[in-house]
Coordinates of N, CA, C and O in Angstrom, one line a residue:
R1 N -12.1 -184.3 123.4 CA -12.4 -182.9 123.3 C -11.1 -182.1 123.5 O -10.4 -182.3 124.5
V2 N -10.8 -181.2 122.7 CA -9.5 -180.5 122.8 C -9.7 -179.4 123.8 O -10.7 -178.7 123.9
G3 N -8.7 -179.2 124.7 CA -8.7 -178.1 125.6 C -9.4 -178.3 126.9 O -9.5 -177.4 127.7
G4 N -9.9 -179.5 127.2 CA -10.6 -179.7 128.4 C -10.6 -181.2 128.8 O -10.2 -182.0 128.0
P5 N -11.0 -181.5 130.0 CA -11.0 -182.9 130.5 C -12.0 -183.7 129.7 O -13.1 -183.1 129.3
V6 N -11.8 -184.9 129.5 CA -12.7 -185.8 128.9 C -13.7 -186.2 130.0 O -13.3 -186.6 131.1
R7 N -15.0 -186.1 129.7 CA -16.0 -186.5 130.8 C -16.5 -187.9 130.5 O -17.2 -188.1 129.5
T8 N -16.1 -188.8 131.4 CA -16.6 -190.2 131.3 C -17.1 -190.5 132.6 O -17.0 -189.8 133.6
Q9 N -17.6 -191.7 132.8 CA -18.0 -192.2 134.1 C -16.9 -192.3 135.1 O -17.1 -192.2 136.3
E10 N -15.7 -192.4 134.6 CA -14.5 -192.5 135.4 C -13.9 -191.1 135.7 O -12.9 -191.0 136.4
F11 N -14.5 -190.1 135.2 CA -13.9 -188.7 135.4 C -13.8 -188.4 136.9 O -14.8 -188.6 137.7
T12 N -12.7 -187.9 137.3 CA -12.5 -187.5 138.7 C -12.1 -186.0 138.7 O -11.7 -185.5 137.7
P13 N -12.3 -185.4 139.8 CA -12.0 -184.0 139.9 C -10.5 -183.7 139.5 O -9.6 -184.4 139.8
V14 N -10.4 -182.5 138.9 CA -9.0 -182.1 138.5 C -8.9 -180.6 138.7 O -9.8 -179.9 139.0
I15 N -7.7 -180.2 138.5 CA -7.4 -178.7 138.5 C -6.9 -178.5 137.1 O -6.0 -179.2 136.6
R16 N -7.5 -177.6 136.4 CA -7.2 -177.2 135.0 C -7.2 -175.7 134.8 O -7.7 -175.0 135.7
P17 N -6.7 -175.2 133.7 CA -6.7 -173.8 133.5 C -8.1 -173.2 133.6 O -9.1 -173.8 133.0
A18 N -8.3 -172.1 134.3 CA -9.6 -171.5 134.4 C -10.0 -170.7 133.2 O -9.2 -170.3 132.4
T19 N -11.3 -170.6 133.0 CA -11.9 -169.9 131.9 C -12.7 -168.8 132.4 O -13.1 -168.7 133.6
H20 N -13.1 -167.9 131.5 CA -14.1 -166.8 131.9 C -15.4 -167.4 132.4 O -15.9 -166.9 133.4
D21 N -15.9 -168.5 131.8 CA -17.1 -169.1 132.3 C -16.9 -169.6 133.7 O -17.9 -169.6 134.5
D22 N -15.8 -170.2 134.0 CA -15.5 -170.6 135.4 C -15.6 -169.5 136.4 O -16.2 -169.6 137.5
V23 N -15.0 -168.3 136.0 CA -15.0 -167.1 136.8 C -16.5 -166.7 137.1 O -16.8 -166.4 138.3
I24 N -17.3 -166.7 136.1 CA -18.7 -166.3 136.2 C -19.4 -167.2 137.2 O -20.1 -166.8 138.1
H25 N -19.2 -168.5 136.9 CA -19.9 -169.5 137.8 C -19.5 -169.4 139.2 O -20.4 -169.4 140.1
V26 N -18.2 -169.3 139.5 CA -17.8 -169.2 140.9 C -18.2 -167.9 141.5 O -18.7 -167.9 142.7
A27 N -18.2 -166.8 140.8 CA -18.6 -165.5 141.3 C -20.1 -165.6 141.7 O -20.5 -165.0 142.7
E28 N -20.9 -166.2 140.8 CA -22.3 -166.3 141.1 C -22.7 -167.2 142.2 O -23.8 -167.2 142.7
N29 N -21.8 -168.2 142.5 CA -22.2 -169.2 143.5 C -21.2 -169.3 144.6 O -21.1 -170.3 145.3
I30 N -20.5 -168.2 144.9 CA -19.4 -168.1 145.9 C -19.9 -168.4 147.3 O -21.1 -168.1 147.6
R31 N -19.1 -169.1 148.1 CA -19.4 -169.3 149.5 C -19.5 -167.9 150.2 O -18.8 -167.0 149.9
D32 N -20.4 -167.8 151.1 CA -20.6 -166.6 151.9 C -19.3 -166.1 152.5 O -18.9 -164.9 152.5
E33 N -18.6 -167.1 153.1 CA -17.3 -166.8 153.8 C -16.3 -166.2 152.8 O -15.5 -165.3 153.2
D34 N -16.2 -166.8 151.6 CA -15.3 -166.3 150.6 C -15.7 -164.9 150.1 O -14.8 -164.0 149.9
K35 N -17.0 -164.7 149.9 CA -17.4 -163.3 149.5 C -17.1 -162.3 150.6 O -16.5 -161.2 150.3
Q36 N -17.3 -162.6 151.8 CA -17.0 -161.7 152.9 C -15.5 -161.5 153.0 O -15.0 -160.3 153.2
E37 N -14.7 -162.5 152.8 CA -13.3 -162.4 152.9 C -12.7 -161.5 151.8 O -11.9 -160.6 152.0
V38 N -13.1 -161.8 150.5 CA -12.5 -161.0 149.4 C -12.9 -159.5 149.5 O -12.1 -158.6 149.3
E39 N -14.2 -159.3 149.9 CA -14.6 -157.9 150.1 C -13.9 -157.2 151.2 O -13.5 -156.0 151.1
A40 N -13.7 -157.9 152.4 CA -13.0 -157.3 153.5 C -11.5 -157.0 153.3 O -11.0 -156.1 153.7
L41 N -10.9 -158.0 152.5 CA -9.5 -157.8 152.3 C -9.1 -156.8 151.2 O -8.2 -156.1 151.3
T42 N -10.0 -156.8 150.1 CA -9.6 -156.0 148.9 C -10.6 -154.9 148.6 O -10.2 -154.0 147.8
G43 N -11.8 -155.0 149.1 CA -12.8 -154.0 148.7 C -13.4 -154.4 147.3 O -14.3 -153.6 146.9
L44 N -13.1 -155.5 146.8 CA -13.6 -155.9 145.4 C -14.7 -156.9 145.6 O -14.8 -157.6 146.5
S45 N -15.6 -156.9 144.6 CA -16.6 -157.9 144.5 C -16.0 -159.2 144.1 O -14.9 -159.2 143.5
P46 N -16.6 -160.4 144.4 CA -16.0 -161.6 143.9 C -15.8 -161.6 142.4 O -14.7 -162.1 141.9
L47 N -16.7 -161.1 141.6 CA -16.5 -161.1 140.1 C -15.3 -160.2 139.7 O -14.5 -160.6 138.9
E48 N -15.2 -159.0 140.4 CA -14.0 -158.2 140.1 C -12.7 -158.9 140.5 O -11.7 -158.9 139.7
A49 N -12.6 -159.5 141.7 CA -11.4 -160.1 142.1 C -11.1 -161.3 141.2 O -9.9 -161.5 140.8
L50 N -12.1 -162.2 140.9 CA -11.8 -163.3 140.1 C -11.4 -162.9 138.6 O -10.5 -163.5 138.0
S51 N -12.0 -161.9 138.1 CA -11.7 -161.4 136.8 C -10.2 -160.9 136.7 O -9.5 -161.2 135.8
L52 N -9.9 -160.1 137.8 CA -8.5 -159.7 137.8 C -7.5 -160.8 138.0 O -6.4 -160.8 137.4
G53 N -7.9 -161.8 138.8 CA -7.1 -163.0 139.0 C -6.8 -163.7 137.7 O -5.7 -164.2 137.4
L54 N -7.9 -163.9 136.9 CA -7.8 -164.6 135.7 C -6.8 -163.9 134.7 O -6.0 -164.6 134.1
V55 N -6.9 -162.6 134.7 CA -6.0 -161.8 133.8 C -4.6 -161.6 134.3 O -3.6 -161.7 133.5
H56 N -4.5 -161.3 135.6 CA -3.2 -160.9 136.1 C -2.3 -161.9 136.8 O -1.2 -161.6 137.1
S57 N -2.9 -163.0 137.2 CA -2.1 -164.0 137.9 C -1.1 -164.7 136.9 O -1.4 -164.8 135.7
D58 N 0.0 -165.1 137.5 CA 1.0 -165.9 136.7 C 0.3 -167.2 136.2 O 0.5 -167.6 135.1
V59 N -0.5 -167.8 137.1 CA -1.2 -169.0 136.8 C -2.6 -168.9 137.4 O -2.7 -168.5 138.6
C60 N -3.6 -169.2 136.7 CA -5.0 -169.2 137.2 C -5.7 -170.5 136.8 O -5.8 -170.8 135.6
M61 N -6.1 -171.2 137.8 CA -6.7 -172.6 137.6 C -8.1 -172.7 138.1 O -8.5 -171.9 139.0
A62 N -8.8 -173.7 137.7 CA -10.1 -174.0 138.2 C -10.1 -175.4 138.8 O -9.6 -176.3 138.1
G63 N -10.6 -175.6 140.0 CA -10.8 -176.9 140.6 C -12.2 -177.3 140.2 O -13.1 -176.6 140.4
V64 N -12.3 -178.4 139.4 CA -13.6 -178.8 138.9 C -14.1 -180.2 139.6 O -13.2 -181.0 139.9
N65 N -15.4 -180.3 139.7 CA -15.9 -181.5 140.3 C -16.1 -182.6 139.3 O -15.6 -182.5 138.1
R66 N -16.7 -183.7 139.7 CA -16.8 -184.9 138.8 C -17.6 -184.6 137.5 O -17.6 -185.4 136.6
L67 N -18.4 -183.6 137.6 CA -19.2 -183.2 136.4 C -18.5 -182.1 135.5 O -19.0 -181.7 134.5
G68 N -17.3 -181.8 136.0 CA -16.5 -180.8 135.2 C -16.9 -179.3 135.5 O -16.5 -178.4 134.8
V69 N -17.6 -179.1 136.6 CA -18.1 -177.8 137.0 C -17.1 -177.2 138.0 O -16.7 -177.9 139.0
A70 N -16.7 -176.0 137.8 CA -15.8 -175.3 138.7 C -16.4 -175.2 140.1 O -17.5 -174.7 140.3
V71 N -15.6 -175.7 141.1 CA -15.9 -175.5 142.5 C -15.0 -174.4 143.2 O -15.3 -174.0 144.3
A72 N -13.9 -174.1 142.5 CA -13.0 -173.1 143.0 C -12.2 -172.5 141.9 O -11.9 -173.2 140.8
I73 N -11.7 -171.3 142.0 CA -10.7 -170.7 141.2 C -9.6 -170.4 142.1 O -9.7 -169.8 143.2
L74 N -8.4 -170.7 141.6 CA -7.2 -170.5 142.4 C -6.1 -170.0 141.5 O -6.1 -170.3 140.3
G75 N -5.1 -169.3 142.1 CA -4.0 -168.8 141.3 C -2.9 -168.4 142.2 O -2.9 -168.5 143.4
V76 N -1.8 -168.0 141.5 CA -0.6 -167.5 142.1 C 0.0 -166.4 141.3 O -0.1 -166.4 140.0
S77 N 0.5 -165.4 142.0 CA 1.2 -164.3 141.3 C 2.3 -163.7 142.1 O 2.3 -163.9 143.3
K78 N 3.1 -163.0 141.5 CA 4.2 -162.2 142.2 C 3.8 -160.8 142.3 O 3.1 -160.2 141.4
V79 N 4.2 -160.1 143.4 CA 4.1 -158.7 143.5 C 5.4 -158.1 143.2 O 6.5 -158.6 143.5
E80 N 5.4 -157.0 142.4 CA 6.6 -156.3 142.0 C 7.6 -156.1 143.2 O 7.1 -155.6 144.2
G81 N 8.8 -156.6 143.0 CA 9.8 -156.4 144.1 C 9.8 -157.5 145.1 O 10.5 -157.4 146.1
D82 N 8.9 -158.5 144.9 CA 8.7 -159.6 145.9 C 8.8 -160.9 145.2 O 7.9 -161.1 144.3
E83 N 9.7 -161.7 145.5 CA 9.8 -163.0 144.8 C 8.9 -164.1 145.2 O 8.8 -165.1 144.6
R84 N 8.2 -163.8 146.4 CA 7.3 -164.8 146.9 C 6.1 -165.0 145.9 O 5.7 -164.0 145.2
G85 N 5.5 -166.2 145.9 CA 4.3 -166.4 145.2 C 3.1 -166.2 146.1 O 3.0 -166.7 147.2
W86 N 2.2 -165.3 145.7 CA 1.0 -165.0 146.5 C -0.2 -165.9 145.9 O -0.7 -165.6 144.8
V87 N -0.5 -166.9 146.7 CA -1.5 -167.8 146.3 C -2.9 -167.4 146.8 O -3.0 -166.7 147.8
W88 N -3.9 -167.7 146.0 CA -5.3 -167.3 146.4 C -6.3 -168.3 145.9 O -6.0 -169.1 145.0
M89 N -7.5 -168.3 146.5 CA -8.5 -169.2 146.1 C -9.9 -168.7 146.6 O -10.0 -168.2 147.7
L90 N -10.9 -168.7 145.7 CA -12.2 -168.4 146.0 C -13.1 -169.6 145.6 O -12.8 -170.2 144.5
S91 N -14.1 -170.0 146.3 CA -14.8 -171.2 146.0 C -16.3 -171.2 146.2 O -16.8 -170.2 146.8
T92 N -17.0 -172.2 145.7 CA -18.4 -172.3 145.9 C -18.6 -173.3 147.1 O -17.7 -173.9 147.5
P93 N -19.8 -173.4 147.6 CA -20.1 -174.3 148.7 C -19.7 -175.8 148.3 O -19.5 -176.6 149.2
D94 N -19.7 -176.1 147.1 CA -19.3 -177.5 146.7 C -17.9 -177.9 147.0 O -17.5 -179.0 147.0
I95 N -17.1 -176.9 147.4 CA -15.7 -177.2 147.8 C -15.7 -178.2 149.0 O -14.8 -179.0 149.2
V96 N -16.7 -178.1 149.8 CA -16.8 -178.9 151.0 C -16.9 -180.4 150.7 O -16.2 -181.2 151.2
S97 N -17.8 -180.7 149.7 CA -18.0 -182.1 149.3 C -16.8 -182.6 148.5 O -16.7 -183.8 148.4
E98 N -16.0 -181.7 148.0 CA -14.9 -182.1 147.1 C -13.6 -181.9 147.9 O -12.5 -181.9 147.2
A99 N -13.6 -181.7 149.2 CA -12.4 -181.4 149.9 C -11.2 -182.3 149.8 O -10.1 -181.9 149.6
R100 N -11.5 -183.6 149.8 CA -10.4 -184.6 149.6 C -9.7 -184.5 148.3 O -8.5 -184.5 148.2
A101 N -10.5 -184.3 147.2 CA -10.0 -184.2 145.9 C -9.2 -182.8 145.8 O -8.2 -182.8 145.2
V102 N -9.8 -181.8 146.3 CA -9.1 -180.5 146.3 C -7.8 -180.5 147.0 O -6.8 -180.0 146.5
I103 N -7.7 -181.2 148.1 CA -6.4 -181.3 148.8 C -5.4 -182.1 148.0 O -4.3 -181.7 147.8
R104 N -5.9 -183.3 147.5 CA -5.0 -184.1 146.7 C -4.5 -183.4 145.4 O -3.3 -183.3 145.2
E105 N -5.4 -182.8 144.7 CA -5.0 -182.1 143.4 C -4.3 -180.8 143.8 O -3.4 -180.4 143.0
G106 N -4.7 -180.1 144.8 CA -4.1 -178.9 145.2 C -2.6 -179.1 145.6 O -1.7 -178.3 145.2
K107 N -2.4 -180.1 146.4 CA -1.0 -180.5 146.7 C -0.1 -180.7 145.5 O 1.0 -180.2 145.4
A108 N -0.7 -181.5 144.6 CA 0.1 -181.8 143.3 C 0.3 -180.5 142.6 O 1.5 -180.3 142.0
W109 N -0.6 -179.6 142.5 CA -0.5 -178.3 141.8 C 0.6 -177.5 142.5 O 1.5 -176.9 141.8
L110 N 0.5 -177.4 143.8 CA 1.5 -176.6 144.6 C 2.9 -177.2 144.4 O 3.9 -176.5 144.3
D111 N 3.0 -178.5 144.4 CA 4.3 -179.2 144.2 C 4.9 -178.8 142.9 O 6.1 -178.6 142.7
G112 N 4.0 -178.6 141.9 CA 4.5 -178.2 140.5 C 5.0 -176.8 140.5 O 5.7 -176.4 139.6
L113 N 4.7 -176.0 141.5 CA 5.2 -174.6 141.6 C 6.5 -174.5 142.3 O 7.2 -173.5 142.3
D114 N 7.0 -175.6 142.9 CA 8.3 -175.6 143.6 C 9.4 -175.2 142.6 O 9.4 -175.6 141.4
G115 N 10.2 -174.3 143.0 CA 11.3 -173.8 142.1 C 10.9 -172.6 141.4 O 11.8 -171.8 141.0
L116 N 9.6 -172.3 141.3 CA 9.2 -171.0 140.6 C 9.1 -169.9 141.6 O 9.3 -168.7 141.3
Y117 N 8.8 -170.2 142.9 CA 8.7 -169.3 143.9 C 9.4 -169.8 145.2 O 9.2 -171.0 145.5
P118 N 10.2 -169.0 145.8 CA 10.9 -169.5 147.0 C 9.9 -169.8 148.2 O 10.1 -170.7 149.0
V119 N 8.9 -169.0 148.2 CA 7.8 -169.2 149.3 C 6.5 -168.9 148.6 O 6.4 -168.0 147.8
L120 N 5.5 -169.7 149.0 CA 4.1 -169.4 148.7 C 3.4 -168.8 149.9 O 3.6 -169.4 151.0
T121 N 2.7 -167.8 149.8 CA 2.2 -167.1 151.0 C 0.8 -166.4 150.7 O 0.5 -166.2 149.5
N122 N 0.2 -166.0 151.7 CA -1.0 -165.1 151.7 C -1.6 -165.0 153.1 O -0.9 -165.4 154.0
Y123 N -2.8 -164.4 153.1 CA -3.5 -164.3 154.4 C -4.9 -164.9 154.2 O -5.5 -164.9 153.1
V124 N -5.5 -165.5 155.3 CA -6.8 -166.0 155.3 C -7.5 -165.4 156.5 O -6.9 -165.2 157.5
T125 N -8.8 -165.0 156.3 CA -9.5 -164.5 157.5 C -9.7 -165.6 158.5 O -10.0 -166.7 158.1
E126 N -9.5 -165.3 159.7 CA -9.6 -166.2 160.8 C -11.0 -167.0 160.8 O -11.0 -168.1 161.1
S127 N -12.0 -166.3 160.3 CA -13.3 -166.9 160.4 C -13.6 -167.8 159.2 O -14.7 -168.5 159.2
N128 N -12.8 -167.9 158.2 CA -13.0 -168.8 157.1 C -12.5 -170.2 157.4 O -11.5 -170.6 156.8
D129 N -13.2 -170.9 158.2 CA -12.8 -172.2 158.7 C -12.5 -173.2 157.6 O -11.6 -174.0 157.7
V130 N -13.3 -173.3 156.6 CA -13.1 -174.2 155.5 C -11.8 -174.0 154.8 O -11.0 -174.9 154.6
H131 N -11.5 -172.8 154.5 CA -10.2 -172.5 153.9 C -9.0 -172.7 154.8 O -7.9 -173.2 154.4
V132 N -9.2 -172.3 156.1 CA -8.1 -172.6 157.0 C -7.8 -174.1 157.1 O -6.6 -174.5 157.0
N133 N -8.8 -174.9 157.1 CA -8.6 -176.3 157.1 C -7.9 -176.8 155.8 O -7.0 -177.6 155.8
L134 N -8.4 -176.4 154.7 CA -7.8 -176.8 153.4 C -6.3 -176.3 153.3 O -5.4 -177.1 152.9
I135 N -6.0 -175.1 153.7 CA -4.7 -174.6 153.7 C -3.7 -175.4 154.6 O -2.6 -175.8 154.2
K136 N -4.2 -175.8 155.8 CA -3.4 -176.6 156.7 C -3.1 -178.0 156.0 O -2.0 -178.4 156.0
H137 N -4.1 -178.6 155.4 CA -3.9 -179.9 154.8 C -3.1 -179.9 153.5 O -2.6 -180.9 153.0
M138 N -2.9 -178.7 152.9 CA -2.1 -178.6 151.7 C -0.6 -178.3 152.1 O 0.2 -178.0 151.2
G139 N -0.3 -178.3 153.4 CA 1.1 -178.2 153.7 C 1.6 -176.8 154.1 O 2.8 -176.6 154.2
F140 N 0.7 -175.9 154.3 CA 1.1 -174.5 154.7 C 1.3 -174.5 156.2 O 0.6 -175.2 156.9
T141 N 2.1 -173.6 156.7 CA 2.2 -173.3 158.1 C 1.6 -171.9 158.4 O 1.6 -171.0 157.5
F142 N 1.1 -171.7 159.6 CA 0.5 -170.4 159.9 C 1.3 -169.6 160.8 O 2.0 -170.1 161.7
G143 N 1.2 -168.3 160.6 CA 1.9 -167.3 161.5 C 0.9 -166.8 162.6 O -0.2 -167.3 162.7
D144 N 1.3 -165.8 163.3 CA 0.5 -165.2 164.3 C -0.6 -164.4 163.7 O -0.3 -163.6 162.7
P145 N -1.8 -164.4 164.2 CA -2.9 -163.6 163.6 C -2.6 -162.1 163.6 O -1.8 -161.6 164.5
I146 N -3.1 -161.4 162.7 CA -2.9 -159.9 162.5 C -4.3 -159.3 162.6 O -5.2 -159.7 161.8
D147 N -4.4 -158.3 163.4 CA -5.7 -157.6 163.5 C -5.7 -156.4 162.5 O -4.7 -155.9 162.1
N148 N -7.0 -155.9 162.2 CA -7.2 -154.7 161.4 C -6.5 -154.7 160.1 O -5.9 -153.8 159.6
Y149 N -6.6 -155.9 159.4 CA -6.0 -156.0 158.1 C -7.0 -155.7 156.9 O -8.2 -156.1 157.0
G150 N -6.5 -155.2 155.8 CA -7.3 -155.0 154.7 C -8.3 -153.8 154.8 O -8.3 -153.1 155.9
V151 N -9.1 -153.6 153.8 CA -10.0 -152.4 153.8 C -11.1 -152.6 154.9 O -11.6 -151.6 155.4
G152 N -11.4 -153.9 155.2 CA -12.4 -154.1 156.2 C -11.9 -154.2 157.6 O -12.7 -154.5 158.6
K153 N -10.6 -154.1 157.8 CA -9.9 -154.1 159.1 C -10.3 -155.4 159.8 O -10.8 -155.4 161.0
V154 N -10.1 -156.6 159.2 CA -10.5 -157.8 159.8 C -9.2 -158.6 160.3 O -8.1 -158.2 160.1
R155 N -9.5 -159.6 161.1 CA -8.4 -160.4 161.7 C -8.0 -161.5 160.7 O -8.9 -162.3 160.2
V156 N -6.8 -161.6 160.3 CA -6.3 -162.6 159.4 C -5.2 -163.4 160.0 O -4.5 -163.0 160.9
I157 N -4.9 -164.5 159.3 CA -3.8 -165.4 159.7 C -2.9 -165.5 158.5 O -3.3 -166.0 157.4
P158 N -1.6 -165.1 158.6 CA -0.7 -165.3 157.5 C -0.4 -166.8 157.4 O -0.3 -167.5 158.4
F159 N -0.1 -167.3 156.2 CA 0.3 -168.6 155.9 C 1.4 -168.7 154.9 O 1.5 -167.8 154.0
E160 N 2.2 -169.7 154.9 CA 3.2 -169.9 153.9 C 3.7 -171.3 153.8 O 3.4 -172.1 154.6
R161 N 4.2 -171.6 152.6 CA 4.8 -172.9 152.3 C 6.1 -172.7 151.6 O 6.1 -171.9 150.6
T162 N 7.1 -173.4 152.1 CA 8.4 -173.3 151.4 C 8.8 -174.5 150.7 O 8.2 -175.6 150.9

């Protein structure tokens, strides 16, 4: 099949370019913690945030499970005047059962970004334990928590990878 992974019994999870259908699926099945986080940090709904990410990110990918179904949408973009890459991810509850594959494939994807951005960075809400754990295992380091961040004035933890 052109443009997508071949689905066989040996198919394993991958990270591939995201599609509009992936965005819809993740937005409709988003983890509660991710929904709360995106709304608190940006004031956007998951569908709005994912749609903007698909269109405006330098790279926007989907992490898919063994059935080829998106369990996460992730991306990276630059902010004007800032050379750092701002990484982001929103996921469905299936991210938990696919955590090992997400970490393995995520590290490989992040390694492929080396040289494009001097630093990869962003913020995660302190209460989003699943993402804090994934971020740690993908080789990011954490800074000191920041209170009253974003439109929801929540506590976040900055993270970066050089």
